[in-house]
Amino acid sequence: MPATMDRALTSALHAAVRPLVGAPDDFDPLLALVGDARFVLIGEASHGTHEFYRIRAEITKRLIREKGFVAVAVEADWPDAYRVNRFVRGRGIDPDATDALGGFKRFPQWMWRNADVLDFVGWLRAHNDALPEAARVGFYGLDLYSLHASMEAVLEYLRVVDPEAARRAQHRYACFEHFGEDPQAYGYAASFDLSQSCEDEVVQQLVDLTRRAPQYAREQAAEEDGADGDAASDDFFSAEMNARLVLDAERYYRSMFRGRVSSWNLRDTHMADTLQALRQHLQARLGRPARVIVWAHNSHVGDSR
């Protein structure tokens, strides 16, 4: 590199770099860049780094306190993260943050069940406890690996609101039982023999669930005497997101043996669609624009082709 170019680069870096010294104003310039953005994406180049996780949590806290962000959406499966969401919003049965993170059993557990995430989840619960329920900040998952856990979550919801629909859903999801608990075994078989595909069943289940949304909303409101419409709406939304996850996971596992590019893009598209659906749901609940923080690997931005 020519000396003049080297000096210019060094000068530019000196003008832009800000030392992190542990002061309260360390991240002021960063927060100033946020403006009115609906999303702030805090990427990472590797998972599980203590120093980064700690700093990410501190930035996220400031975005919540000072910028009015109402949700954290993370590179994790919906049902596991939703258990944390119920805890931090005071709706779950877990007694503490450690138990709330207990749903993260699939590799890599250390990505979420670590001290830094534990501290953040505890902080978020304490922060929310001082707020009205409708204004409490949520914690949600964007990923699609939880094929079987999401099927079970749909069935659990339907067993409460519509037992007959639960029986239909169980019959449809039974298509996967031939392949055991490993979704990759299903993907391998279905990629070579389309007659073994469960695609029609999962599409039909999502259509059926979505079509019955008004019915479930009315019945839950009547059952609860209108006491907590937000809870009923959230419960249905979570069930719908799990049904969508089953649909996208089926396609993902079926495609992963055909090529990395197509399966990677299916996964990233699912994340983006989930994020948009989450924002729309939160806006409907809040009656105002919803701002969301995203924790995900840098490589999930863009087109893998």
mmCIF file of C-alpha atoms in Angstrom:
data_model
loop_
_atom_site.group_PDB
_atom_site.id
_atom_site.type_symbol
_atom_site.label_atom_id
_atom_site.label_comp_id
_atom_site.label_asym_id
_atom_site.label_seq_id
_atom_site.Cartn_x
_atom_site.Cartn_y
_atom_site.Cartn_z
ATOM 1 C CA MET A 1 0.000 0.000 0.000
ATOM 2 C CA PRO A 2 1.486 3.410 -0.929
ATOM 3 C CA ALA A 3 2.542 5.535 2.037
ATOM 4 C CA THR A 4 0.075 8.335 1.170
ATOM 5 C CA MET A 5 -2.824 5.847 1.047
ATOM 6 C CA ASP A 6 -1.658 4.306 4.314
ATOM 7 C CA ARG A 7 -1.613 7.730 5.998
ATOM 8 C CA ALA A 8 -5.064 8.563 4.616
ATOM 9 C CA LEU A 9 -6.478 5.297 5.925
ATOM 10 C CA THR A 10 -4.888 5.806 9.328
ATOM 11 C CA SER A 11 -6.252 9.336 9.498
ATOM 12 C CA ALA A 12 -9.746 8.146 8.567
ATOM 13 C CA LEU A 13 -9.627 5.465 11.238
ATOM 14 C CA HIS A 14 -8.485 7.952 13.887
ATOM 15 C CA ALA A 15 -11.417 10.191 12.996
ATOM 16 C CA ALA A 16 -13.974 7.371 13.136
ATOM 17 C CA VAL A 17 -12.786 5.052 15.902
ATOM 18 C CA ARG A 18 -14.088 5.614 19.412
ATOM 19 C CA PRO A 19 -12.395 3.843 22.332
ATOM 20 C CA LEU A 20 -14.640 1.839 24.651
ATOM 21 C CA VAL A 21 -13.550 2.705 28.182
ATOM 22 C CA GLY A 22 -16.557 1.496 30.158
ATOM 23 C CA ALA A 23 -18.082 4.959 30.415
ATOM 24 C CA PRO A 24 -21.875 5.517 30.296
ATOM 25 C CA ASP A 25 -21.521 7.458 27.047
ATOM 26 C CA ASP A 26 -19.442 4.834 25.192
ATOM 27 C CA PHE A 27 -22.274 4.064 22.773
ATOM 28 C CA ASP A 28 -23.769 7.549 22.393
ATOM 29 C CA PRO A 29 -22.571 7.963 18.767
ATOM 30 C CA LEU A 30 -23.969 4.551 17.892
ATOM 31 C CA LEU A 31 -27.389 5.338 19.339
ATOM 32 C CA ALA A 32 -27.372 8.675 17.538
ATOM 33 C CA LEU A 33 -27.184 6.780 14.235
ATOM 34 C CA VAL A 34 -30.390 4.855 14.992
ATOM 35 C CA GLY A 35 -32.738 7.752 14.284
ATOM 36 C CA ASP A 36 -36.260 6.514 13.520
ATOM 37 C CA ALA A 37 -35.187 3.089 12.242
ATOM 38 C CA ARG A 38 -37.794 0.365 12.726
ATOM 39 C CA PHE A 39 -35.120 -2.316 13.044
ATOM 40 C CA VAL A 40 -31.655 -2.329 14.581
ATOM 41 C CA LEU A 41 -29.673 -5.401 13.523
ATOM 42 C CA ILE A 42 -26.851 -6.223 15.928
ATOM 43 C CA GLY A 43 -24.864 -8.771 13.955
ATOM 44 C CA GLU A 44 -21.947 -10.918 15.021
ATOM 45 C CA ALA A 45 -19.135 -12.760 13.325
ATOM 46 C CA SER A 46 -19.080 -15.621 15.835
ATOM 47 C CA HIS A 47 -21.453 -17.076 18.390
ATOM 48 C CA GLY A 48 -20.869 -17.280 22.117
ATOM 49 C CA THR A 49 -18.236 -14.569 22.671
ATOM 50 C CA HIS A 50 -18.541 -13.213 26.236
ATOM 51 C CA GLU A 51 -17.209 -9.715 25.516
ATOM 52 C CA PHE A 52 -19.498 -9.233 22.538
ATOM 53 C CA TYR A 53 -22.562 -10.696 24.246
ATOM 54 C CA ARG A 54 -22.060 -8.354 27.200
ATOM 55 C CA ILE A 55 -21.735 -5.285 24.977
ATOM 56 C CA ARG A 56 -24.677 -6.374 22.795
ATOM 57 C CA ALA A 57 -26.827 -6.592 25.905
ATOM 58 C CA GLU A 58 -25.781 -3.127 27.057
ATOM 59 C CA ILE A 59 -26.601 -1.592 23.651
ATOM 60 C CA THR A 60 -29.942 -3.416 23.642
ATOM 61 C CA LYS A 61 -30.838 -2.107 27.101
ATOM 62 C CA ARG A 62 -30.222 1.452 25.955
ATOM 63 C CA LEU A 63 -32.294 0.957 22.806
ATOM 64 C CA ILE A 64 -35.158 -0.278 24.967
ATOM 65 C CA ARG A 65 -34.886 2.417 27.629
ATOM 66 C CA GLU A 66 -34.023 5.416 25.466
ATOM 67 C CA LYS A 67 -35.366 4.623 21.992
ATOM 68 C CA GLY A 68 -38.598 2.797 22.755
ATOM 69 C CA PHE A 69 -37.811 -0.571 21.170
ATOM 70 C CA VAL A 70 -40.449 -3.125 22.106
ATOM 71 C CA ALA A 71 -38.979 -6.503 21.121
ATOM 72 C CA VAL A 72 -35.757 -8.455 20.784
ATOM 73 C CA ALA A 73 -35.828 -11.014 17.943
ATOM 74 C CA VAL A 74 -33.002 -13.524 18.020
ATOM 75 C CA GLU A 75 -31.444 -16.285 15.932
ATOM 76 C CA ALA A 76 -33.233 -18.989 17.901
ATOM 77 C CA ASP A 77 -36.239 -21.243 17.456
ATOM 78 C CA TRP A 78 -39.666 -19.747 18.093
ATOM 79 C CA PRO A 79 -40.939 -22.091 20.858
ATOM 80 C CA ASP A 80 -37.705 -21.903 22.888
ATOM 81 C CA ALA A 81 -37.584 -18.107 22.702
ATOM 82 C CA TYR A 82 -41.323 -17.791 23.339
ATOM 83 C CA ARG A 83 -40.857 -19.514 26.687
ATOM 84 C CA VAL A 84 -38.425 -16.726 27.564
ATOM 85 C CA ASN A 85 -40.903 -14.191 26.181
ATOM 86 C CA ARG A 86 -43.614 -15.436 28.530
ATOM 87 C CA PHE A 87 -41.217 -15.172 31.475
ATOM 88 C CA VAL A 88 -39.950 -11.656 30.759
ATOM 89 C CA ARG A 89 -43.520 -10.428 30.207
ATOM 90 C CA GLY A 90 -44.737 -11.992 33.454
ATOM 91 C CA ARG A 91 -46.957 -14.624 31.859
ATOM 92 C CA GLY A 92 -44.981 -17.823 32.141
ATOM 93 C CA ILE A 93 -44.774 -20.445 34.866
ATOM 94 C CA ASP A 94 -40.973 -20.457 35.105
ATOM 95 C CA PRO A 95 -39.844 -19.080 38.491
ATOM 96 C CA ASP A 96 -36.632 -17.492 37.230
ATOM 97 C CA ALA A 97 -34.537 -16.702 34.168
ATOM 98 C CA THR A 98 -32.522 -19.917 34.443
ATOM 99 C CA ASP A 99 -35.638 -22.055 34.102
ATOM 100 C CA ALA A 100 -37.034 -19.820 31.344
ATOM 101 C CA LEU A 101 -33.954 -20.584 29.252
ATOM 102 C CA GLY A 102 -34.444 -24.310 29.815
ATOM 103 C CA GLY A 103 -36.130 -24.783 26.436
ATOM 104 C CA PHE A 104 -32.811 -24.348 24.661
ATOM 105 C CA LYS A 105 -31.753 -27.993 24.520
ATOM 106 C CA ARG A 106 -30.620 -28.288 20.910
ATOM 107 C CA PHE A 107 -27.043 -27.546 19.836
ATOM 108 C CA PRO A 108 -25.677 -24.974 20.361
ATOM 109 C CA GLN A 109 -27.086 -24.612 23.890
ATOM 110 C CA TRP A 110 -24.202 -22.354 24.911
ATOM 111 C CA MET A 111 -25.387 -19.743 22.436
ATOM 112 C CA TRP A 112 -28.332 -18.912 24.732
ATOM 113 C CA ARG A 113 -27.811 -20.731 28.013
ATOM 114 C CA ASN A 114 -24.887 -18.636 29.181
ATOM 115 C CA ALA A 115 -24.268 -16.035 31.868
ATOM 116 C CA ASP A 116 -24.598 -12.991 29.607
ATOM 117 C CA VAL A 117 -27.979 -13.981 28.164
ATOM 118 C CA LEU A 118 -29.122 -15.049 31.639
ATOM 119 C CA ASP A 119 -28.262 -11.602 33.017
ATOM 120 C CA PHE A 120 -30.078 -9.891 30.152
ATOM 121 C CA VAL A 121 -33.221 -12.007 30.557
ATOM 122 C CA GLY A 122 -33.241 -11.206 34.285
ATOM 123 C CA TRP A 123 -32.809 -7.500 33.526
ATOM 124 C CA LEU A 124 -35.622 -7.554 30.961
ATOM 125 C CA ARG A 125 -38.020 -9.164 33.438
ATOM 126 C CA ALA A 126 -37.196 -6.511 36.046
ATOM 127 C CA HIS A 127 -37.588 -3.757 33.436
ATOM 128 C CA ASN A 128 -40.967 -5.101 32.352
ATOM 129 C CA ASP A 129 -42.276 -5.522 35.879
ATOM 130 C CA ALA A 130 -42.332 -1.729 36.184
ATOM 131 C CA LEU A 131 -44.401 -1.301 32.980
ATOM 132 C CA PRO A 132 -48.059 -1.815 32.075
ATOM 133 C CA GLU A 133 -48.531 -5.252 30.534
ATOM 134 C CA ALA A 134 -49.279 -3.955 27.035
ATOM 135 C CA ALA A 135 -45.993 -2.007 26.995
ATOM 136 C CA ARG A 136 -43.740 -4.846 28.120
ATOM 137 C CA VAL A 137 -40.818 -5.740 25.859
ATOM 138 C CA GLY A 138 -40.848 -9.216 24.304
ATOM 139 C CA PHE A 139 -38.242 -11.805 23.333
ATOM 140 C CA TYR A 140 -38.849 -13.840 20.165
ATOM 141 C CA GLY A 141 -37.133 -16.418 17.943
ATOM 142 C CA LEU A 142 -36.581 -16.180 14.182
ATOM 143 C CA ASP A 143 -35.122 -19.584 13.276
ATOM 144 C CA LEU A 144 -36.771 -22.741 11.913
ATOM 145 C CA TYR A 145 -35.064 -25.827 13.313
ATOM 146 C CA SER A 146 -37.807 -26.682 15.831
ATOM 147 C CA LEU A 147 -39.934 -28.849 13.540
ATOM 148 C CA HIS A 148 -41.200 -31.264 16.197
ATOM 149 C CA ALA A 149 -41.376 -28.737 19.055
ATOM 150 C CA SER A 150 -43.432 -26.373 16.893
ATOM 151 C CA MET A 151 -45.821 -29.158 15.891
ATOM 152 C CA GLU A 152 -46.344 -29.952 19.555
ATOM 153 C CA ALA A 153 -46.920 -26.255 20.333
ATOM 154 C CA VAL A 154 -49.659 -26.068 17.674
ATOM 155 C CA LEU A 155 -51.310 -29.179 19.118
ATOM 156 C CA GLU A 156 -51.135 -27.803 22.676
ATOM 157 C CA TYR A 157 -52.865 -24.606 21.591
ATOM 158 C CA LEU A 158 -55.588 -26.409 19.644
ATOM 159 C CA ARG A 159 -56.278 -28.885 22.459
ATOM 160 C CA VAL A 160 -57.367 -25.894 24.536
ATOM 161 C CA VAL A 161 -59.323 -23.844 21.990
ATOM 162 C CA ASP A 162 -60.580 -26.510 19.564
ATOM 163 C CA PRO A 163 -60.102 -30.194 20.480
ATOM 164 C CA GLU A 164 -61.593 -31.395 17.196
ATOM 165 C CA ALA A 165 -59.120 -29.243 15.231
ATOM 166 C CA ALA A 166 -56.353 -30.644 17.437
ATOM 167 C CA ARG A 167 -57.287 -34.167 16.352
ATOM 168 C CA ARG A 168 -57.190 -33.122 12.693
ATOM 169 C CA ALA A 169 -53.805 -31.458 13.199
ATOM 170 C CA GLN A 170 -52.413 -34.520 14.942
ATOM 171 C CA HIS A 171 -53.526 -36.686 12.036
ATOM 172 C CA ARG A 172 -51.791 -34.355 9.559
ATOM 173 C CA TYR A 173 -48.580 -34.080 11.544
ATOM 174 C CA ALA A 174 -48.489 -37.858 11.967
ATOM 175 C CA CYS A 175 -47.013 -37.848 8.455
ATOM 176 C CA PHE A 176 -43.632 -37.128 10.070
ATOM 177 C CA GLU A 177 -43.789 -40.045 12.507
ATOM 178 C CA HIS A 178 -42.377 -42.476 9.957
ATOM 179 C CA PHE A 179 -39.031 -40.660 10.113
ATOM 180 C CA GLY A 180 -38.468 -40.505 13.862
ATOM 181 C CA GLU A 181 -37.300 -37.445 15.794
ATOM 182 C CA ASP A 182 -34.522 -36.433 13.388
ATOM 183 C CA PRO A 183 -35.920 -33.963 10.819
ATOM 184 C CA GLN A 184 -32.864 -34.534 8.625
ATOM 185 C CA ALA A 185 -33.984 -38.144 8.163
ATOM 186 C CA TYR A 186 -37.279 -36.801 6.837
ATOM 187 C CA GLY A 187 -35.485 -34.354 4.555
ATOM 188 C CA TYR A 188 -33.240 -37.056 3.155
ATOM 189 C CA ALA A 189 -36.161 -39.373 2.350
ATOM 190 C CA ALA A 190 -38.435 -36.672 0.940
ATOM 191 C CA SER A 191 -35.703 -35.158 -1.231
ATOM 192 C CA PHE A 192 -35.441 -38.428 -3.153
ATOM 193 C CA ASP A 193 -39.097 -39.525 -3.083
ATOM 194 C CA LEU A 194 -41.724 -36.780 -3.238
ATOM 195 C CA SER A 195 -44.423 -39.303 -2.364
ATOM 196 C CA GLN A 196 -42.968 -39.231 1.149
ATOM 197 C CA SER A 197 -43.286 -35.462 1.424
ATOM 198 C CA CYS A 198 -45.505 -34.020 4.169
ATOM 199 C CA GLU A 199 -45.825 -30.689 2.365
ATOM 200 C CA ASP A 200 -49.560 -30.963 1.638
ATOM 201 C CA GLU A 201 -50.342 -31.789 5.261
ATOM 202 C CA VAL A 202 -48.450 -28.839 6.760
ATOM 203 C CA VAL A 203 -49.900 -26.400 4.201
ATOM 204 C CA GLN A 204 -53.409 -27.630 4.957
ATOM 205 C CA GLN A 205 -52.831 -27.264 8.681
ATOM 206 C CA LEU A 206 -51.624 -23.673 8.400
ATOM 207 C CA VAL A 207 -54.562 -22.739 6.145
ATOM 208 C CA ASP A 208 -57.014 -24.351 8.568
ATOM 209 C CA LEU A 209 -55.538 -22.575 11.584
ATOM 210 C CA THR A 210 -55.444 -19.179 9.889
ATOM 211 C CA ARG A 211 -58.989 -19.537 8.578
ATOM 212 C CA ARG A 212 -60.295 -20.152 12.085
ATOM 213 C CA ALA A 213 -58.533 -17.160 13.669
ATOM 214 C CA PRO A 214 -61.707 -15.022 14.077
ATOM 215 C CA GLN A 215 -63.546 -17.963 15.655
ATOM 216 C CA TYR A 216 -60.777 -18.603 18.170
ATOM 217 C CA ALA A 217 -60.538 -14.916 19.049
ATOM 218 C CA ARG A 218 -64.283 -14.714 19.757
ATOM 219 C CA GLU A 219 -64.327 -17.909 21.805
ATOM 220 C CA GLN A 220 -61.304 -16.962 23.897
ATOM 221 C CA ALA A 221 -62.682 -13.481 24.536
ATOM 222 C CA ALA A 222 -66.019 -14.959 25.625
ATOM 223 C CA GLU A 223 -64.344 -17.563 27.824
ATOM 224 C CA GLU A 224 -62.170 -14.964 29.521
ATOM 225 C CA ASP A 225 -65.001 -12.398 29.577
ATOM 226 C CA GLY A 226 -62.726 -9.990 27.717
ATOM 227 C CA ALA A 227 -60.304 -9.919 30.639
ATOM 228 C CA ASP A 228 -57.140 -10.257 28.582
ATOM 229 C CA GLY A 229 -57.620 -9.849 24.857
ATOM 230 C CA ASP A 230 -53.914 -9.257 24.359
ATOM 231 C CA ALA A 231 -53.082 -12.653 25.883
ATOM 232 C CA ALA A 232 -55.581 -14.405 23.586
ATOM 233 C CA SER A 233 -54.191 -12.571 20.573
ATOM 234 C CA ASP A 234 -50.622 -13.433 21.553
ATOM 235 C CA ASP A 235 -51.505 -17.095 22.085
ATOM 236 C CA PHE A 236 -53.038 -17.382 18.635
ATOM 237 C CA PHE A 237 -50.174 -15.492 17.025
ATOM 238 C CA SER A 238 -47.649 -17.849 18.609
ATOM 239 C CA ALA A 239 -49.613 -20.885 17.408
ATOM 240 C CA GLU A 240 -49.772 -19.429 13.901
ATOM 241 C CA MET A 241 -46.037 -18.719 13.890
ATOM 242 C CA ASN A 242 -45.355 -22.289 14.970
ATOM 243 C CA ALA A 243 -47.562 -23.603 12.156
ATOM 244 C CA ARG A 244 -45.688 -21.388 9.687
ATOM 245 C CA LEU A 245 -42.409 -22.649 11.111
ATOM 246 C CA VAL A 246 -43.486 -26.264 10.515
ATOM 247 C CA LEU A 247 -44.293 -25.377 6.908
ATOM 248 C CA ASP A 248 -40.972 -23.628 6.308
ATOM 249 C CA ALA A 249 -38.970 -26.250 8.225
ATOM 250 C CA GLU A 250 -40.482 -29.006 6.079
ATOM 251 C CA ARG A 251 -39.329 -27.169 2.969
ATOM 252 C CA TYR A 252 -35.939 -26.438 4.508
ATOM 253 C CA TYR A 253 -35.152 -30.028 5.449
ATOM 254 C CA ARG A 254 -36.441 -31.271 2.104
ATOM 255 C CA SER A 255 -34.167 -28.822 0.253
ATOM 256 C CA MET A 256 -31.002 -29.185 2.327
ATOM 257 C CA PHE A 257 -29.945 -32.338 0.454
ATOM 258 C CA ARG A 258 -30.331 -30.585 -2.904
ATOM 259 C CA GLY A 259 -28.021 -27.656 -2.292
ATOM 260 C CA ARG A 260 -26.695 -25.367 0.421
ATOM 261 C CA VAL A 261 -27.690 -22.168 -1.370
ATOM 262 C CA SER A 262 -31.389 -22.991 -1.659
ATOM 263 C CA SER A 263 -31.704 -24.234 1.919
ATOM 264 C CA TRP A 264 -29.759 -21.270 3.323
ATOM 265 C CA ASN A 265 -32.005 -18.816 1.481
ATOM 266 C CA LEU A 266 -35.124 -20.642 2.692
ATOM 267 C CA ARG A 267 -33.892 -20.242 6.249
ATOM 268 C CA ASP A 268 -33.083 -16.553 5.812
ATOM 269 C CA THR A 269 -36.418 -15.904 4.099
ATOM 270 C CA HIS A 270 -38.174 -17.529 7.042
ATOM 271 C CA MET A 271 -36.292 -15.233 9.422
ATOM 272 C CA ALA A 272 -37.239 -12.132 7.429
ATOM 273 C CA ASP A 273 -40.887 -13.183 7.106
ATOM 274 C CA THR A 274 -41.071 -13.953 10.831
ATOM 275 C CA LEU A 275 -39.611 -10.554 11.653
ATOM 276 C CA GLN A 276 -42.149 -8.748 9.474
ATOM 277 C CA ALA A 277 -45.050 -10.756 10.910
ATOM 278 C CA LEU A 278 -43.832 -10.016 14.442
ATOM 279 C CA ARG A 279 -43.607 -6.290 13.777
ATOM 280 C CA GLN A 280 -47.127 -6.229 12.321
ATOM 281 C CA HIS A 281 -48.507 -8.158 15.294
ATOM 282 C CA LEU A 282 -46.836 -5.816 17.774
ATOM 283 C CA GLN A 283 -48.072 -2.741 15.922
ATOM 284 C CA ALA A 284 -51.642 -4.057 16.018
ATOM 285 C CA ARG A 285 -51.333 -4.682 19.753
ATOM 286 C CA LEU A 286 -49.694 -1.352 20.558
ATOM 287 C CA GLY A 287 -51.594 0.826 18.102
ATOM 288 C CA ARG A 288 -48.355 2.498 17.050
ATOM 289 C CA PRO A 289 -45.171 1.668 15.089
ATOM 290 C CA ALA A 290 -43.168 -1.145 16.657
ATOM 291 C CA ARG A 291 -39.377 -1.046 16.760
ATOM 292 C CA VAL A 292 -37.466 -4.322 16.955
ATOM 293 C CA ILE A 293 -33.866 -5.236 17.816
ATOM 294 C CA VAL A 294 -32.421 -8.263 16.001
ATOM 295 C CA TRP A 295 -29.633 -10.484 17.298
ATOM 296 C CA ALA A 296 -28.369 -12.672 14.461
ATOM 297 C CA HIS A 297 -25.250 -13.760 12.615
ATOM 298 C CA ASN A 298 -24.077 -11.336 9.922
ATOM 299 C CA SER A 299 -24.335 -14.031 7.240
ATOM 300 C CA HIS A 300 -28.147 -14.020 7.446
ATOM 301 C CA VAL A 301 -28.311 -10.711 5.616
ATOM 302 C CA GLY A 302 -28.434 -10.985 1.845
ATOM 303 C CA ASP A 303 -28.856 -13.577 -0.861
ATOM 304 C CA SER A 304 -26.705 -16.695 -0.640
ATOM 305 C CA ARG A 305 -26.596 -16.940 -4.433
#
